[in-house]
Coordinates of C-alpha atoms in Angstrom, one line a residue:
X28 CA 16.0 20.8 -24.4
X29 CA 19.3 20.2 -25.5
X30 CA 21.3 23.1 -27.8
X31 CA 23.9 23.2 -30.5
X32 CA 25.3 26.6 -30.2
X33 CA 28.9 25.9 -31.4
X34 CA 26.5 24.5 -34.9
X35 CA 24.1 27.5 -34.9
X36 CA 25.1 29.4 -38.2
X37 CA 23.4 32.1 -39.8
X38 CA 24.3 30.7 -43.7
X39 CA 25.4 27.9 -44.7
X40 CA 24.8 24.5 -46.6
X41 CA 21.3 24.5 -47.8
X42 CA 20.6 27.9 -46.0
X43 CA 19.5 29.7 -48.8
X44 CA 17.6 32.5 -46.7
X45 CA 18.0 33.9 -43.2
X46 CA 14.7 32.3 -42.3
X47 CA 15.7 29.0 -43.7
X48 CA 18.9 29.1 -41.6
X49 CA 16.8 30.0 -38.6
X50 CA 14.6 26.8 -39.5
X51 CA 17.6 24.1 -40.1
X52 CA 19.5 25.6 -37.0
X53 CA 16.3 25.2 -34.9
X54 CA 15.9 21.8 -36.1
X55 CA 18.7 20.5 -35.5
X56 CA 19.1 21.9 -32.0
X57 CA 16.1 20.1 -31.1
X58 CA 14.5 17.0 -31.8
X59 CA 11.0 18.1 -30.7
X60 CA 10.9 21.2 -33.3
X61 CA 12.4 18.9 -35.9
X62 CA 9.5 16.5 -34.9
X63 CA 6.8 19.7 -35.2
X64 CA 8.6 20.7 -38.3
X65 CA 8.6 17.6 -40.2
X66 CA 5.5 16.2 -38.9
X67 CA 3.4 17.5 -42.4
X68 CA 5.7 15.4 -44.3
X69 CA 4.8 12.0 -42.9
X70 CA 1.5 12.0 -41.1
X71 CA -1.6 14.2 -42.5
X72 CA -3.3 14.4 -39.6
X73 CA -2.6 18.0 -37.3
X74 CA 0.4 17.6 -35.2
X75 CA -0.8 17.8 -31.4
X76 CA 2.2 18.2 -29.5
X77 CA 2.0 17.8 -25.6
X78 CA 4.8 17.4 -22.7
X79 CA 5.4 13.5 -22.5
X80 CA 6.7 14.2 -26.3
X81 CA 9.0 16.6 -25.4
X82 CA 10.5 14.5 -22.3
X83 CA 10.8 12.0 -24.8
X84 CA 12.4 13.6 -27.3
X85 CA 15.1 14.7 -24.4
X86 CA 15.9 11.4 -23.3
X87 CA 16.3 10.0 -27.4
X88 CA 18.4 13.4 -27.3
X89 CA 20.3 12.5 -24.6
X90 CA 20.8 9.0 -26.0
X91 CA 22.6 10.9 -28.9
X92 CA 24.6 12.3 -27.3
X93 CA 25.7 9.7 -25.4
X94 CA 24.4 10.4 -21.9
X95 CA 22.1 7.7 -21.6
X96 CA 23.4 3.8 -23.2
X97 CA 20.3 2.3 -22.6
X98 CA 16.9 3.9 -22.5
X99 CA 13.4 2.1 -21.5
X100 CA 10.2 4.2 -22.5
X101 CA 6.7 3.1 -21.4
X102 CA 3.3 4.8 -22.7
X103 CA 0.7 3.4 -23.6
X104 CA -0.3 3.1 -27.3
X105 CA -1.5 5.7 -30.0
X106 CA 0.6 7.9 -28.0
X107 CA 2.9 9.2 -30.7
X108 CA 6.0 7.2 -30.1
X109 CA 6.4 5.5 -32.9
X110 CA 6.5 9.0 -34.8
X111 CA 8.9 10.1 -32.7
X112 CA 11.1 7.5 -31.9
X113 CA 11.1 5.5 -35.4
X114 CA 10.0 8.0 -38.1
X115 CA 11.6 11.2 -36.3
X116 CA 15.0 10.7 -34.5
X117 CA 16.7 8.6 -36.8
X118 CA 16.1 11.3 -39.7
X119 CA 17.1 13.8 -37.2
X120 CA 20.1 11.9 -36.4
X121 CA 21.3 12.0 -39.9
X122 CA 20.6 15.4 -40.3
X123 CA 22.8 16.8 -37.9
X124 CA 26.7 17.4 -38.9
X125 CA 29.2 14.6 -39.0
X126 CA 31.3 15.1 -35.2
X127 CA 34.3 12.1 -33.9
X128 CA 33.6 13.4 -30.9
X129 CA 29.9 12.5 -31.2
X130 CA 29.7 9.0 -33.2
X131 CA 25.7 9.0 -32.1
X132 CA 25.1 12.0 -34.3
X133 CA 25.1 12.7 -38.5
X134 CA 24.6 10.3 -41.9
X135 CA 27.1 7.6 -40.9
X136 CA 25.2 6.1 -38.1
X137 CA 24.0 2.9 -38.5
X138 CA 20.5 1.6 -36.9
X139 CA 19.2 -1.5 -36.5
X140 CA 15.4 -1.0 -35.9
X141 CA 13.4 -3.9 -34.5
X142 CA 9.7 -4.6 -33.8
X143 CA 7.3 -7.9 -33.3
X144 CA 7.7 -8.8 -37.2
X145 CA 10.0 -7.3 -40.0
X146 CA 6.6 -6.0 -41.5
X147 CA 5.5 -3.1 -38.8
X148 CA 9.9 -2.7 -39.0
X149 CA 9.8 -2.0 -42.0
X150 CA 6.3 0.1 -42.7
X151 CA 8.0 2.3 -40.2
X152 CA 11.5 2.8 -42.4
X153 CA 9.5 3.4 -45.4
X154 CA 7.4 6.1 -43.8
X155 CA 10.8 7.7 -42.4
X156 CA 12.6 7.0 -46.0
X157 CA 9.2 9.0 -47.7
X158 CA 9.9 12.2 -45.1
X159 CA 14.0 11.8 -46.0
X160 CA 12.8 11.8 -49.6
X161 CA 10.2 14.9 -49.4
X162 CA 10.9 18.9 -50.8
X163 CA 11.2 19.8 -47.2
X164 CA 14.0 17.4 -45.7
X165 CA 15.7 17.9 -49.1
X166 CA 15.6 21.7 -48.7
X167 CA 17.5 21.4 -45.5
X168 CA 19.6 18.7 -45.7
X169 CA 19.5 17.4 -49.3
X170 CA 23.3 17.8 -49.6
X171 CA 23.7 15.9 -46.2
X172 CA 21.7 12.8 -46.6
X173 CA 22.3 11.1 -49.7
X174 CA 20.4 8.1 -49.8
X175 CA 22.6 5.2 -51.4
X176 CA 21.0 3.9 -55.0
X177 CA 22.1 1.1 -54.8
X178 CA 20.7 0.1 -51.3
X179 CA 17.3 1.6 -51.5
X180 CA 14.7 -0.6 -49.7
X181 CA 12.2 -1.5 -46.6
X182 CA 14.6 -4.0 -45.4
X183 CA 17.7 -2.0 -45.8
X184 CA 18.9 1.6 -46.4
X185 CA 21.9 3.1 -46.6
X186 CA 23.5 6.6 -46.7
X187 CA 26.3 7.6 -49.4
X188 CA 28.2 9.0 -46.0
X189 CA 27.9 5.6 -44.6
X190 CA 25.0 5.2 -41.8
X191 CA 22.3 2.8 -43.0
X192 CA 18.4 1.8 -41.4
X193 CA 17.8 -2.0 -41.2
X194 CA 14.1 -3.1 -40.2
X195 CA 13.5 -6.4 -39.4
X196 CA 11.8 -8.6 -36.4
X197 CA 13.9 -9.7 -33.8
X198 CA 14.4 -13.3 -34.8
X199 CA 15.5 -12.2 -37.7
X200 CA 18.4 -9.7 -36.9
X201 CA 20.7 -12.2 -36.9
X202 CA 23.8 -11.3 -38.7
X203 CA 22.9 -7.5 -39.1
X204 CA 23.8 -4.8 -36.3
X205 CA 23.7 -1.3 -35.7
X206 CA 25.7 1.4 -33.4
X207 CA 21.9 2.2 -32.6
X208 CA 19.4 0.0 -31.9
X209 CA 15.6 0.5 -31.6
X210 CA 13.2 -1.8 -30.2
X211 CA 9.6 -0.6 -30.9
X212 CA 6.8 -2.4 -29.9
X213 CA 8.8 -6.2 -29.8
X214 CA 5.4 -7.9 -28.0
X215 CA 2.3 -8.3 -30.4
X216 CA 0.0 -7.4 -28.3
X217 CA -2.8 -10.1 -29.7
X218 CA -0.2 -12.9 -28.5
X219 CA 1.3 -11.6 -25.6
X220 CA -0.6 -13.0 -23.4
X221 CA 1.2 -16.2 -24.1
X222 CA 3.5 -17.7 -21.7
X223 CA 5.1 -19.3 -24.3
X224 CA 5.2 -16.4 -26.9
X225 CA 6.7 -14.2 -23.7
X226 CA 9.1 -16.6 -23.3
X227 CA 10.4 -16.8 -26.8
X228 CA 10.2 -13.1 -27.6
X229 CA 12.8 -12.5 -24.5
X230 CA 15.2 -16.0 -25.6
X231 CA 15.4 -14.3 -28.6
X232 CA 16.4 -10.8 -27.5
X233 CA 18.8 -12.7 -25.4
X234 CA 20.3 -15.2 -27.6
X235 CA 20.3 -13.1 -31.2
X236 CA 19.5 -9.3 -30.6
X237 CA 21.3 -8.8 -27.5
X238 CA 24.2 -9.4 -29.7
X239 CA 23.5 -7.0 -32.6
X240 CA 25.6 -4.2 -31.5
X241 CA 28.3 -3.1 -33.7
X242 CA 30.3 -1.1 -31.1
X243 CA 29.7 -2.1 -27.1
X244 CA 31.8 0.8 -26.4
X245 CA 29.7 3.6 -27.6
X246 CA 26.6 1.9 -29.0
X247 CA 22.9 2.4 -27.0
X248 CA 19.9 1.1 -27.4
X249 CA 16.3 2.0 -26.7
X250 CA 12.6 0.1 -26.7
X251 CA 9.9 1.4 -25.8
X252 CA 6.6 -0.5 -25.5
X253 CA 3.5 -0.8 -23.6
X254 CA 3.5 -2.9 -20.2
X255 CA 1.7 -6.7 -21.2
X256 CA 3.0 -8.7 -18.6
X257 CA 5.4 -8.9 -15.5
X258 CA 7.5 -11.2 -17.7
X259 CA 7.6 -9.1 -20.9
X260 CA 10.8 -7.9 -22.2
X261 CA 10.3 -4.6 -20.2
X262 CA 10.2 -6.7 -17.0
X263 CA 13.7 -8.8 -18.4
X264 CA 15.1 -5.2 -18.6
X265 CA 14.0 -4.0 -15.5
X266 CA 15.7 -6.9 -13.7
X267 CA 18.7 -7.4 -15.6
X268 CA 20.3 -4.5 -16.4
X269 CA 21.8 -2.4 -13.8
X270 CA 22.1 1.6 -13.3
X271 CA 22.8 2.1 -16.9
X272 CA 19.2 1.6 -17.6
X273 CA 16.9 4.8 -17.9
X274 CA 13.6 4.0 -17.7
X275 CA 10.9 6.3 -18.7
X276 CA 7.4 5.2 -17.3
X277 CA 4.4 7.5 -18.5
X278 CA 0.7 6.0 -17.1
X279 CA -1.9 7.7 -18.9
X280 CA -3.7 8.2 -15.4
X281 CA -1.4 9.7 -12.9
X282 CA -0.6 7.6 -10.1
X283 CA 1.2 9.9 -7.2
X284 CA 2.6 6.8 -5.8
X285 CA 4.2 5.8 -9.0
X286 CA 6.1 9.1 -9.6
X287 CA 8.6 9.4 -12.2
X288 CA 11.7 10.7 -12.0
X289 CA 14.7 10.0 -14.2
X290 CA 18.8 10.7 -13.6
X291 CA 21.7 11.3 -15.2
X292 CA 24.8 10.9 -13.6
X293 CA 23.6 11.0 -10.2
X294 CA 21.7 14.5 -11.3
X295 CA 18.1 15.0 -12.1
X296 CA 17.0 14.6 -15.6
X297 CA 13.7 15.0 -15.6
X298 CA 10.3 14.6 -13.7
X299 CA 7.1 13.9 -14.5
X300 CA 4.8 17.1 -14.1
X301 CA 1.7 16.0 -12.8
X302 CA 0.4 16.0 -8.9
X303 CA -3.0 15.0 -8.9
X304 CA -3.6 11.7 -8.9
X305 CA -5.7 10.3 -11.7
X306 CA -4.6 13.6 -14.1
X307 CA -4.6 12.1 -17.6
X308 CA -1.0 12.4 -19.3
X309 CA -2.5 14.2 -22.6
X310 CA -5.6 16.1 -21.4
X311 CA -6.6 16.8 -25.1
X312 CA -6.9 13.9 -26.7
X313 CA -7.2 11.2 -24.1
X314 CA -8.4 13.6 -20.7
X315 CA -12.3 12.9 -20.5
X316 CA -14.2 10.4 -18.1
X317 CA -15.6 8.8 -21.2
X318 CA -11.8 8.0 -21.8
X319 CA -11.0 6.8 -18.7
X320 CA -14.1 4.3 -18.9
X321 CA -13.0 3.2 -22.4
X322 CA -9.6 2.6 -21.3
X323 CA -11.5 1.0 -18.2
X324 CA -13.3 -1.5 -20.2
X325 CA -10.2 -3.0 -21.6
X326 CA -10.7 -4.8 -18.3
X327 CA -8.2 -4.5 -15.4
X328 CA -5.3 -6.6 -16.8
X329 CA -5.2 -4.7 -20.0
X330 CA -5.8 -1.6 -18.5
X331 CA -3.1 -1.9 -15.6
X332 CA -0.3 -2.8 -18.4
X333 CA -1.2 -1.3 -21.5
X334 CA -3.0 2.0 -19.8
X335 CA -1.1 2.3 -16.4
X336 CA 2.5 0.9 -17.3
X337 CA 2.2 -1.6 -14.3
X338 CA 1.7 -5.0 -15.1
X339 CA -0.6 -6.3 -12.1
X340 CA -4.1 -4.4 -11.6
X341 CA -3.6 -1.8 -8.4
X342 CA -5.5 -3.7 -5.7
X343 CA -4.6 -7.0 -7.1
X344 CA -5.2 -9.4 -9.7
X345 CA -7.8 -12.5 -9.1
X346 CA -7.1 -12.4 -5.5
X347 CA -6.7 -9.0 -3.7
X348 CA -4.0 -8.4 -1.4
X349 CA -6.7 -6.5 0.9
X350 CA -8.6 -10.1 1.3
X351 CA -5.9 -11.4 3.6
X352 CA -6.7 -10.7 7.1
X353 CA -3.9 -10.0 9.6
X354 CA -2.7 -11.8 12.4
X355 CA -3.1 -10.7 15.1
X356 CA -6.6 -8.7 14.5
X357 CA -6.4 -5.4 15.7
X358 CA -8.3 -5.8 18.6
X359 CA -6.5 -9.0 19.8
X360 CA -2.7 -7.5 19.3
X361 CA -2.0 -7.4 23.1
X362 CA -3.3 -11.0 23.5
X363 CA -1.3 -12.8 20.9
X364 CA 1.8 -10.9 21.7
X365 CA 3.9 -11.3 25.1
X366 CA 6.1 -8.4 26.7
X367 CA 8.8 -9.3 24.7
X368 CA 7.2 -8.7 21.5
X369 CA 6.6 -12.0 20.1
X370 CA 3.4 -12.9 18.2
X371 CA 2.1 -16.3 19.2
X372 CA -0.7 -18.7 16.8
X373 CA -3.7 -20.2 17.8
X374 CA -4.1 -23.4 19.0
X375 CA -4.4 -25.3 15.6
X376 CA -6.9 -27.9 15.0
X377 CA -5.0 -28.8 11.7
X378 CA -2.0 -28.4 10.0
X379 CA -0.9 -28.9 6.1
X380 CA 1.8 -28.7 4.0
X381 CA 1.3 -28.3 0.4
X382 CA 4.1 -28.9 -1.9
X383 CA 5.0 -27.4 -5.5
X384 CA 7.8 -29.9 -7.3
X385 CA 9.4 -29.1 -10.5
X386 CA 10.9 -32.0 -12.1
X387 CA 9.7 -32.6 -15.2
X388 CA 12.7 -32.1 -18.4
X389 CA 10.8 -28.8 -19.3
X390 CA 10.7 -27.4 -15.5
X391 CA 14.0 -28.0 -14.9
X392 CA 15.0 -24.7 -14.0
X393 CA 11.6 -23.7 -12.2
X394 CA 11.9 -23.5 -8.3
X395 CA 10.1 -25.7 -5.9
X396 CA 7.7 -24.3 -3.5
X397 CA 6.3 -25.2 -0.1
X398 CA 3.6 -23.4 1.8
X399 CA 2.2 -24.2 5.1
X400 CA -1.3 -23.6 6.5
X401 CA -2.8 -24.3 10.2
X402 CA -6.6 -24.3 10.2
X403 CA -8.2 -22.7 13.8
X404 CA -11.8 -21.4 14.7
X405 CA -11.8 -17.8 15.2
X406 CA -13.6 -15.9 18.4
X407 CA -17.2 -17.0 16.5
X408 CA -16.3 -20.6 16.3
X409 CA -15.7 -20.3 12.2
X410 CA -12.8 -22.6 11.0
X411 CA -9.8 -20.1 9.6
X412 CA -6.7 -20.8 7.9
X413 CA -3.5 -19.2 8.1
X414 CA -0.5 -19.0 6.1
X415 CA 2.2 -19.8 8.6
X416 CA 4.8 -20.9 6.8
X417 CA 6.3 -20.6 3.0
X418 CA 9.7 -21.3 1.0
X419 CA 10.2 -21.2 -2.9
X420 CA 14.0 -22.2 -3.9
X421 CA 15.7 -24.5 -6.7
X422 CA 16.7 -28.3 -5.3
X423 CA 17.8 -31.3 -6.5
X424 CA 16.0 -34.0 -5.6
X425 CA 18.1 -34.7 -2.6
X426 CA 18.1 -31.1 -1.5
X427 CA 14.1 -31.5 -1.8
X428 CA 13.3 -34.4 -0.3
X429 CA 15.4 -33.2 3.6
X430 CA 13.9 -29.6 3.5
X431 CA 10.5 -30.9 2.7
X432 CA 11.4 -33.5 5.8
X433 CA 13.3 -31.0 8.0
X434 CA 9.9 -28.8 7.1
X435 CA 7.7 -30.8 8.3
X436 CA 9.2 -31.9 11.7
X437 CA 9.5 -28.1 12.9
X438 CA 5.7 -27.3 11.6
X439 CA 4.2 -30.6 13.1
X440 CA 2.4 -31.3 9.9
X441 CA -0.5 -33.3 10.3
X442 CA -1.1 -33.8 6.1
X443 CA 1.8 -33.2 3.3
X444 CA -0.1 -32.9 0.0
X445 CA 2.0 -33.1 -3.0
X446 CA 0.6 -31.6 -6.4
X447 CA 0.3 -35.0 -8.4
X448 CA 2.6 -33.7 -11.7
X449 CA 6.1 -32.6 -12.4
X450 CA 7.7 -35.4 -10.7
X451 CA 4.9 -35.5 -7.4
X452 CA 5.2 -39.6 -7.2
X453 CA 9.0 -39.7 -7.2
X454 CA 9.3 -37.0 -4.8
X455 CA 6.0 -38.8 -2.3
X456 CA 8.6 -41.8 -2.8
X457 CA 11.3 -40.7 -1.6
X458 CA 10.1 -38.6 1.1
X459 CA 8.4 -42.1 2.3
X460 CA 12.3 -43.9 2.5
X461 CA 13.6 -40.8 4.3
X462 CA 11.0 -40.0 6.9
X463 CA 9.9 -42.1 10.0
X464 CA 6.1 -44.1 9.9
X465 CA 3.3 -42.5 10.5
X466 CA 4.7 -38.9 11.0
X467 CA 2.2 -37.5 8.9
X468 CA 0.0 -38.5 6.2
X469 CA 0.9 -37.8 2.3
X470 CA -1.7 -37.8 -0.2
X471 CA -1.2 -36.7 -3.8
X472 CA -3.5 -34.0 -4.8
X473 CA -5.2 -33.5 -8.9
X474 CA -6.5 -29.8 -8.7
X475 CA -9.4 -29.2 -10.5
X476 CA -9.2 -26.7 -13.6
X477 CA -6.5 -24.8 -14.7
X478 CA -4.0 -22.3 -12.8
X479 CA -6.5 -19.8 -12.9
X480 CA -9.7 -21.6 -12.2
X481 CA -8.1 -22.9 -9.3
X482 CA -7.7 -19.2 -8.2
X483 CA -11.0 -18.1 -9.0
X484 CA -12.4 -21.0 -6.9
X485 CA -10.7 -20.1 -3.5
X486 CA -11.8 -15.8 -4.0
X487 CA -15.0 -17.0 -1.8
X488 CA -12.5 -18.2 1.1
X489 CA -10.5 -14.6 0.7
X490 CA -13.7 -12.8 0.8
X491 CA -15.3 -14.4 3.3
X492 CA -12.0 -13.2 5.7
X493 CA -11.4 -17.2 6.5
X494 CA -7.7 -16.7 5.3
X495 CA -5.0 -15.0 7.6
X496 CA -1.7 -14.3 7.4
X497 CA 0.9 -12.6 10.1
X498 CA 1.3 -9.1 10.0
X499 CA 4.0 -7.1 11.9
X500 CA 1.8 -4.2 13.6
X501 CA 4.8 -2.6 14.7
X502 CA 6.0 -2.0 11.3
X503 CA 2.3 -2.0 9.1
X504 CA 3.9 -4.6 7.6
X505 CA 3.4 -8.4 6.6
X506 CA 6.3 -10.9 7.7
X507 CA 9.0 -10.8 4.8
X508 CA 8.5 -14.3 4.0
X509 CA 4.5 -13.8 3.8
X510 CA 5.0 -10.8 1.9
X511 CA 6.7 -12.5 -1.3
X512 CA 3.4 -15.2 -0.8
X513 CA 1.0 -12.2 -0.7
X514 CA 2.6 -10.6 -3.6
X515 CA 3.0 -13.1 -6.1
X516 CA -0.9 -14.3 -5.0
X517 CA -1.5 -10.4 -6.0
X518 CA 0.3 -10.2 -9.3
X519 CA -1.3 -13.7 -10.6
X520 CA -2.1 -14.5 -13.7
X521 CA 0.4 -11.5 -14.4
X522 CA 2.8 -12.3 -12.7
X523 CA 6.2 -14.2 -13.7
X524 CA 6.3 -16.8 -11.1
X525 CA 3.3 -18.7 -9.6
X526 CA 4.6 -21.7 -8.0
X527 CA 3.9 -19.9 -4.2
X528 CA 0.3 -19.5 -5.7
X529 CA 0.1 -23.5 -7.0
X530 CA 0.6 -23.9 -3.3
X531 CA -1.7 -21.1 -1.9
X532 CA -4.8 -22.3 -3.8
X533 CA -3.8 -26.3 -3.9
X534 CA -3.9 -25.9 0.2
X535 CA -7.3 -23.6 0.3
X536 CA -8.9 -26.0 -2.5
X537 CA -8.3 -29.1 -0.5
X538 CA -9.1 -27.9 2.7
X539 CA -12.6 -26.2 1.2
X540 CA -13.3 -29.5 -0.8
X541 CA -13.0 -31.8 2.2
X542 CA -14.7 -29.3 4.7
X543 CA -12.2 -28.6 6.8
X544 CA -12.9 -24.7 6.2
X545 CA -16.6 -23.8 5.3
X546 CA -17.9 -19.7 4.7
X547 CA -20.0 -18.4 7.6
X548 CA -23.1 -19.2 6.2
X549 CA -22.4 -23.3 5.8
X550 CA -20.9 -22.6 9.4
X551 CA -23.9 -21.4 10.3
X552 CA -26.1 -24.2 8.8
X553 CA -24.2 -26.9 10.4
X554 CA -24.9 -25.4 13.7
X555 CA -28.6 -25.4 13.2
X556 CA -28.4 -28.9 12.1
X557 CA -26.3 -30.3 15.2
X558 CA -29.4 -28.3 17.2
X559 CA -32.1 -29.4 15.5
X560 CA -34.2 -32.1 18.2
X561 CA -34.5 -35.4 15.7
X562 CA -36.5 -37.6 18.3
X563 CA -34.7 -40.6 20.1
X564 CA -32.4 -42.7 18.4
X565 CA -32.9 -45.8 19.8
X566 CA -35.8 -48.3 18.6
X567 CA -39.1 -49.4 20.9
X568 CA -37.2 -52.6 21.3
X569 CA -34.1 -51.0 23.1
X570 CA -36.3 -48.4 25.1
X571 CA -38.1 -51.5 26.5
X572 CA -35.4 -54.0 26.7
X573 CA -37.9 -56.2 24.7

């Protein structure tokens, strides 16, 4: 916790005893007994007060005082941050002394508070104007917060010393700004699950709040939210904003691997306290198994981002990263590799390419992506695939059309399939002028069902262990370039980019559709059918040359 010692006085202002000096002095010194303090004013219900509070409040404290420019808190919800971080810190802001040398701190800041829609904005201001306005703020700091009369309102208020509170939704904070801004809650959680909505909620922190601050120089900004997608505007921060960014990640369920800690200056700030993994976050209110299956039945998407602050389900999504069988198997390492460490294939009995184009006017900016998969029979005779070969990248069509040439030359591709959409009959076009007859067949593929569908329909493959992909032993590791296909398969439907698993499930769907990989127990029936005796196949006539 932060202190104030050069501020600590025994009288003074609205000190009228020595016990209310020891109160205001306290207060102010700390935004967590300010937040314990006040908390009857605003909220009937007890005040339950736990650690992640208090390493919150540090971090808003350390935003005021102009250690940290940018702060990212994630919890999951009905956590208490909104109390603190809305109703609590800008009141506490304003109630500590006026300082030049601290522009963060007293009644002259200004804060622009922000939220899905101006309407959860701005219950949250009136709830923090109603604790401003009660006998006990008064008491303390009456004389130093004078609320404006004539700027009194949900949308806007302002202090006679010049700080003012504007609530509004994001879209909306055009023309307004603050030295302060507070982002709370800026997905709706009901429509997150949108692409679309995700898409417009971060264009418009880009294009209109981004550009709310009134002073770059000394101005910070904080959000805090619940994990909905990889694409959410947590994710936008994550990836965007450099070393200035704090980030603050509380799971409710501890996850050792997923530690916490956050810096300052190169120094430790804080860490979080927990070392058992699966230890709730707030024992008390949310620590019993009956809470862990409630948050459990959210089902694993919800749970992973709104529960666990990680927006892809540990273990994987539709498909699970453990379904992908390495190559070489253990047992077979020192046959597939020679002395020089060098991992060779299997003889392939089939080889495809499945292409991912992006040309249509609203995908112009999406990448293009290319997988390749050789189909073998493992040591029981059961066909296999294996992802030998992937690339993701933005081309013109130019670019496209030599790679996906070049591509296919080096992999000896026996079938190119090109996902019928976005362009698929221009590129197939081209690639025909460019490339010499009868190098490989193209056929233009129309999956079945949507992205996820398509997805659910291959699990049977990935589960069955028919699908393979090369895996460094040495290192425990998958090849790099397998990795970021294993990955984004993992994170899907989560995830932000899917066009490596378009290609992943467009290649498994069409070689599972036309037979070309079949689970062990079709394998098995086809061999009882080739061994079953039918009788002779010729007729009377031909056995008697008749």
């Amino acid at each position: 916790m932060f202190s104030d010692t050069d501020n600590l006085t025994i009288l003074g202002e609205s000190g009228k005893t020595l016990e209310d000096a020891i109160v205001r002095n306290l207060c102010e010194s700390s935004l967590y007994e300010f937040l314990t303090e006040a908390w009857p004013y605003f909220d009937p219900a007890p005040f339950a007060g736990n650690w992640h509070i208090g390493a919150i409040a540090e971090h808003l404290q350390a935003v005021s005082y102009g250690q940290i420019r940018k702060l990212l808190i994630n919890v999951r919800p009905r956590s208490g941050k909104t109390a603190l971080i809305s109703i609590a810190w800008p009141t506490w802001t304003w109630a500590k002394p006026a300082n030049k040398s601290q522009p963060l701190l007293g009644p002259g800041v200004r804060f622009l508070c922000g939220s899905y829609g101006a309407k959860k904005a701005q219950e949250d201001a009136v709830t923090a104007r109603r604790l401003i306005g009660s006998e006990w703020y008064q008491k303390y700091w009456g004389a130093r917060v004078r609320i404006a009369k004539d700027r009194d309102n949900a949308e806007r208020y302002d202090t006679e010393a010049g700080g003012s509170r504007i609530s509004t939704g994001i879209p909306e904070s055009l023309g307004k700004g603050g030295i302060i801004r507070i982002l709370d809650d800026p997905h709706k959680t009901n429509e997150v699950e949108s692409e679309a909505v995700r898409e417009s909620v971060v264009r418009d922190y880009k294009e209109i709040w981004q550009t709310r601050q009134n002073d770059p120089n000394v101005g910070a900004e904080v959000m805090v939210m619940q994990r909905q997608a990889e694409n959410d505007l947590s994710g936008y921060w994550l990836e965007n904003f450099g070393p200035e960014l704090i980030h603050l990640c509380i799971p409710a369920w501890y996850e050792a691997d997923r530690h916490c800690t956050t810096y300052i200056n190169g120094y430790e700030f804080w860490t979080d306290p927990r070392e058992d993994d699966g230890e709730s976050f707030w024992p008390r209110r949310f620590g019993s198994p009956k809470q862990r299956r409630e948050d459990e039945a959210l089902g694993k998407f919800a749970f992973a981002g709104q529960i666990q602050q990680r927006p892809e389900p540990r273990g994987g999504g539709i498909i699970q990263r453990m379904w992908w069988q390495a190559w070489p198997p253990d047992e077979l390492v020192e046959h597939w590799t020679d002395r020089e460490g060098r991992v060779a294939y299997p003889p392939w009995e089939l080889q495809i390419a499945y292409l991912d184009t992006a040309f249509t006017k609203k995908e112009t900016n999406d990448p293009c992506a290319m997988t390749r998969f050789g189909v073998f029979a493992n040591s029981a005779g059961v066909p296999c695939t294996m992802l030998c070969g992937s690339w993701q990248a933005h081309h013109n069509l130019s670019e496209l059309v030599a790679r996906v040439i070049a591509c296919c030359r080096a992999w000896k591709t026996d079938y190119l399939i090109i996902e019928n959409k976005a362009g698929g009959v221009w590129v197939r076009d081209e690639i025909i002028k460019e490339m010499r007859a009868g190098e490989w067949e193209i056929i233009l593929d129309d999956p079945v069902g949507d992205k996820v569908a398509r997805a659910q329909s291959v699990v049977p493959l990935f589960t069955g262990k028919l699908v393979y992909a090369p895996f460094v032993h040495q290192t425990d590791a998958w090849r790099a370039w397998a990795e970021e296909v294993i990955l984004q398969v993992e994170r899907f439907p989560a995830g932000k980019d899917d066009h490596l698993v378009d290609c992943v499930t467009g290649s498994l769907g069409y070689l599972r559709r036309n037979g070309l990989i079949k689970l062990q127990p079709e394998h098995d029936e086809d061999v009882r059918d080739a061994n079953v005796w039918r009788g002779r196949s010729e007729s009377v006539a031909d056995r008697y040359e008749v």
